[in-house]
Structure formats: C-alpha cells, structure tokens
Amino acid sequence: MNKIEQNAALDPVGDRLQRAVQSTLRGQRVRDLLHGVWLGHPLHPAMVQVPVGAWISAAVVDLLPGQRRAATTLVALGTASAVPAAVAGLNDWAGLARDQRRVGLVHAASNAIGVALYAGSLAARMRGRHGMGRALAYLGLSAASVGAYIGGHLAYKQAAQVSQSISELHRMGDDWHSVADLAALPERKLVTREVDDVSVILYRHGDEVTVMLERCPHQSGPLGEGEVQEINGHACVVCPWHGSAFRLNGGEVVHGPAATDQQLLPTRVVDGILQTKLP
Ligand code: FES
C-alpha cells in the first residue's frame, strides 16, 4: 500500500481522471450533495452499504437451492446501486491530496472490475446461464473486497474525507485559556490565536465571539487565511485551499469538499478577557 501511495506512474491517469470528474461535476449544489454536506457526513461510505450488502447477500443466496430469482434480484440491486456510490466516491476523490488520489485510483479500478464482473453475472443469469452468473459474481465479490481493503487504507491510514481538525482537541488542556482582550478584538475580522499549540480563529460580531479550530476539516487548510463571506444569510469562513465554507455562528459545513462541521469552542469573558476551553 505504501508503494501505491508513492507511485508517481499513476499520476498521468489520475490527473486526467481528476480533470474529467471536475469538468463533469461542475455545479456546487451537485458536488455538495455528493460530498454529503447536507448529511454532515461523507455520503460515499454510506452509499456503498447498499451494493456491498446486496452482493454479500447474493453470495449467500447463491449457495441455497431454488433461489435463482432472489440471487438475480440482489445482483441487479447491487450493480445498479454501485453506480451512484461510485459517482459520490469520484467526487470526493477529485479533492484529495496526490498520495491519497493514487490509492483512490487503485481502489476505484478494483471496484470498477467488480462492477463489470457483476454486470456480466447479471447478463448471464438473465440468459438462463446461472452457473456462469454465480462464477462471475464470486469473482466480482473478490474484486470488490480488494477495493474495500484499499478503501480502508485510504480512510483509516491516509484519513481521506476524515475530519483533519478534530484530533487537535486532544492536544488542549482541560482548563479555560485566555485568548484575547475583548475590547481590542476587531469586529467581523478573523483573528488567529494559539491555545496550547492548537490554532484557533476568533470572530467577533457585536458582543458575540466565535472561537473555532483553525485547521480545515478537509485537508488541514488554514481557515485563518480564508475569507469571510455571507452565504445564505450567515457569515461563513471560506477555506483558501479548496473552498469549503463553515458558518461562523455554529460551525456547520455549508459547502464542500469538507463534509463535516467545524468544531467551535465554548467561550466566556472574565474581567474583559475572552477565554475558551475544550467543548
Ligand atoms: S483544505 Fe480543502 S477545503 Fe479546506
């Protein structure tokens, strides 16, 4: 897996596919829908439950006598539902870092082979060739299982589409921390401060002050260098790297590629000094 991460020979294909995905999925609404912004969670891993569940069920049903129709239905369901799951995955993949895209490309290729084998299995079953359909389905399950293993590496080792900011909290002490003199804090401007080596941004709006982790949950971009924009009537910080946007009065993700909210920290004012702590 480490060799795949470092294999630059995958880049020409990956770069071409990335351009194709970005030029095909151009609308912000479509991209946000596929990232899972509306869900507050990446959509792709949720969607793959349907094909994986259907295909594993088909593998079990194929071992039972008199269950040809049930097995054919499950293979059809798995194959059809793999297509939107793949589109959501490609939408996430196009916004990943280069080493993650290399692994993602091999993950996608394994799964594409799996889908092709299942499509062949479905075609064979519909022509009455159930033995061939079963064999192709078991080969498809093998290819999809390799794809799932690689997807696990992408998620759990390379942390693709996992919040990059939340682990920052583990480096903060439990106490209240003084971060700014409230009277000196400018209105409606992002100010960056450090709390136990953890970067946070402060945003004052009248008497309300938001304290938010500074690392973007998508790929650790510096939100403190981002712009404040009004989106859907709410002041939002827009990441300077790939444009994810988060509401400054709640941390909710408004635009992807990030699919998770950004963490806010509690605040209090003691003798004119703004303090913050762990949630
Ligand atoms: S790092 Fe990608 S949107 Fe912030």
XYZ file of N, CA, C and O and ligand atoms in Angstrom, residues 95 161 164 214-223 238-246 255-258, ligand 1:
108
model
N -10.937 15.776 -4.863
C -10.455 16.822 -3.958
C -9.389 16.336 -2.981
O -9.047 17.058 -2.044
N -11.148 12.161 3.625
C -12.511 12.564 3.995
C -12.809 12.339 5.477
O -13.966 12.251 5.872
N -9.876 16.474 9.621
C -8.456 16.678 9.936
C -8.274 17.570 11.161
O -7.163 17.753 11.631
N -8.776 26.199 13.766
C -8.338 26.859 12.532
C -8.065 25.887 11.389
O -8.205 26.242 10.235
N -7.659 24.655 11.722
C -7.362 23.684 10.655
C -8.642 23.248 9.971
O -9.582 22.799 10.625
N -8.665 23.348 8.645
C -9.864 22.946 7.904
C -10.052 21.429 8.034
O -9.095 20.661 7.894
N -11.284 20.965 8.306
C -11.503 19.522 8.441
C -11.192 18.744 7.160
O -10.944 17.544 7.219
N -11.198 19.422 5.998
C -10.986 18.688 4.746
C -9.540 18.228 4.592
O -9.272 17.033 4.584
N -8.597 19.169 4.478
C -7.195 18.791 4.275
C -6.266 19.696 5.078
O -5.149 19.980 4.635
N -6.730 20.189 6.204
C -5.915 20.999 7.124
C -5.574 22.382 6.590
O -4.580 22.984 7.023
N -6.327 22.897 5.642
C -6.072 24.258 5.145
C -6.203 25.282 6.262
O -6.905 25.057 7.250
N -5.508 26.443 6.137
C -5.528 27.462 7.194
C -6.763 28.368 7.093
O -6.756 29.341 6.338
N -7.785 28.054 7.855
C -9.019 28.864 7.785
C -8.765 30.315 8.182
O -9.466 31.217 7.747
N -14.482 30.871 4.480
C -14.252 30.043 3.294
C -12.776 29.652 3.251
O -11.889 30.515 3.297
N -12.511 28.359 3.198
C -11.129 27.860 3.217
C -10.377 28.313 1.967
O -10.898 28.187 0.852
N -9.144 28.816 2.138
C -8.406 29.295 0.962
C -7.895 28.164 0.063
O -7.474 28.431 -1.063
N -7.922 26.926 0.519
C -7.350 25.845 -0.308
C -8.342 25.285 -1.323
O -8.061 25.247 -2.499
N -9.489 24.806 -0.878
C -10.431 24.199 -1.843
C -11.849 24.751 -1.704
O -12.777 24.195 -2.277
N -12.021 25.806 -0.906
C -13.307 26.496 -0.888
C -14.379 25.945 0.031
O -15.526 26.387 -0.048
N -14.068 25.013 0.924
C -15.098 24.588 1.879
C -15.513 25.802 2.726
O -14.679 26.641 3.059
N -16.799 25.853 3.077
C -17.294 27.008 3.843
C -17.995 26.520 5.103
O -18.714 25.510 5.073
N -17.779 27.243 6.211
C -18.353 26.865 7.510
C -18.998 28.094 8.139
O -18.412 29.183 8.133
N -20.515 24.468 2.327
C -20.064 23.968 1.027
C -18.885 23.025 1.242
O -18.053 23.262 2.130
N -18.814 21.968 0.408
C -17.701 21.029 0.454
C -16.520 21.566 -0.316
O -16.553 22.699 -0.771
N -15.470 20.765 -0.464
C -15.412 19.310 -0.293
C -15.439 18.784 1.138
O -15.610 17.579 1.317
N -15.256 19.599 2.159
C -15.429 19.075 3.521
C -16.877 18.603 3.672
O -17.786 19.217 3.114
S -8.311 22.141 2.978
Fe -9.629 21.604 1.355
S -11.297 22.933 1.637
Fe -10.015 23.395 3.279
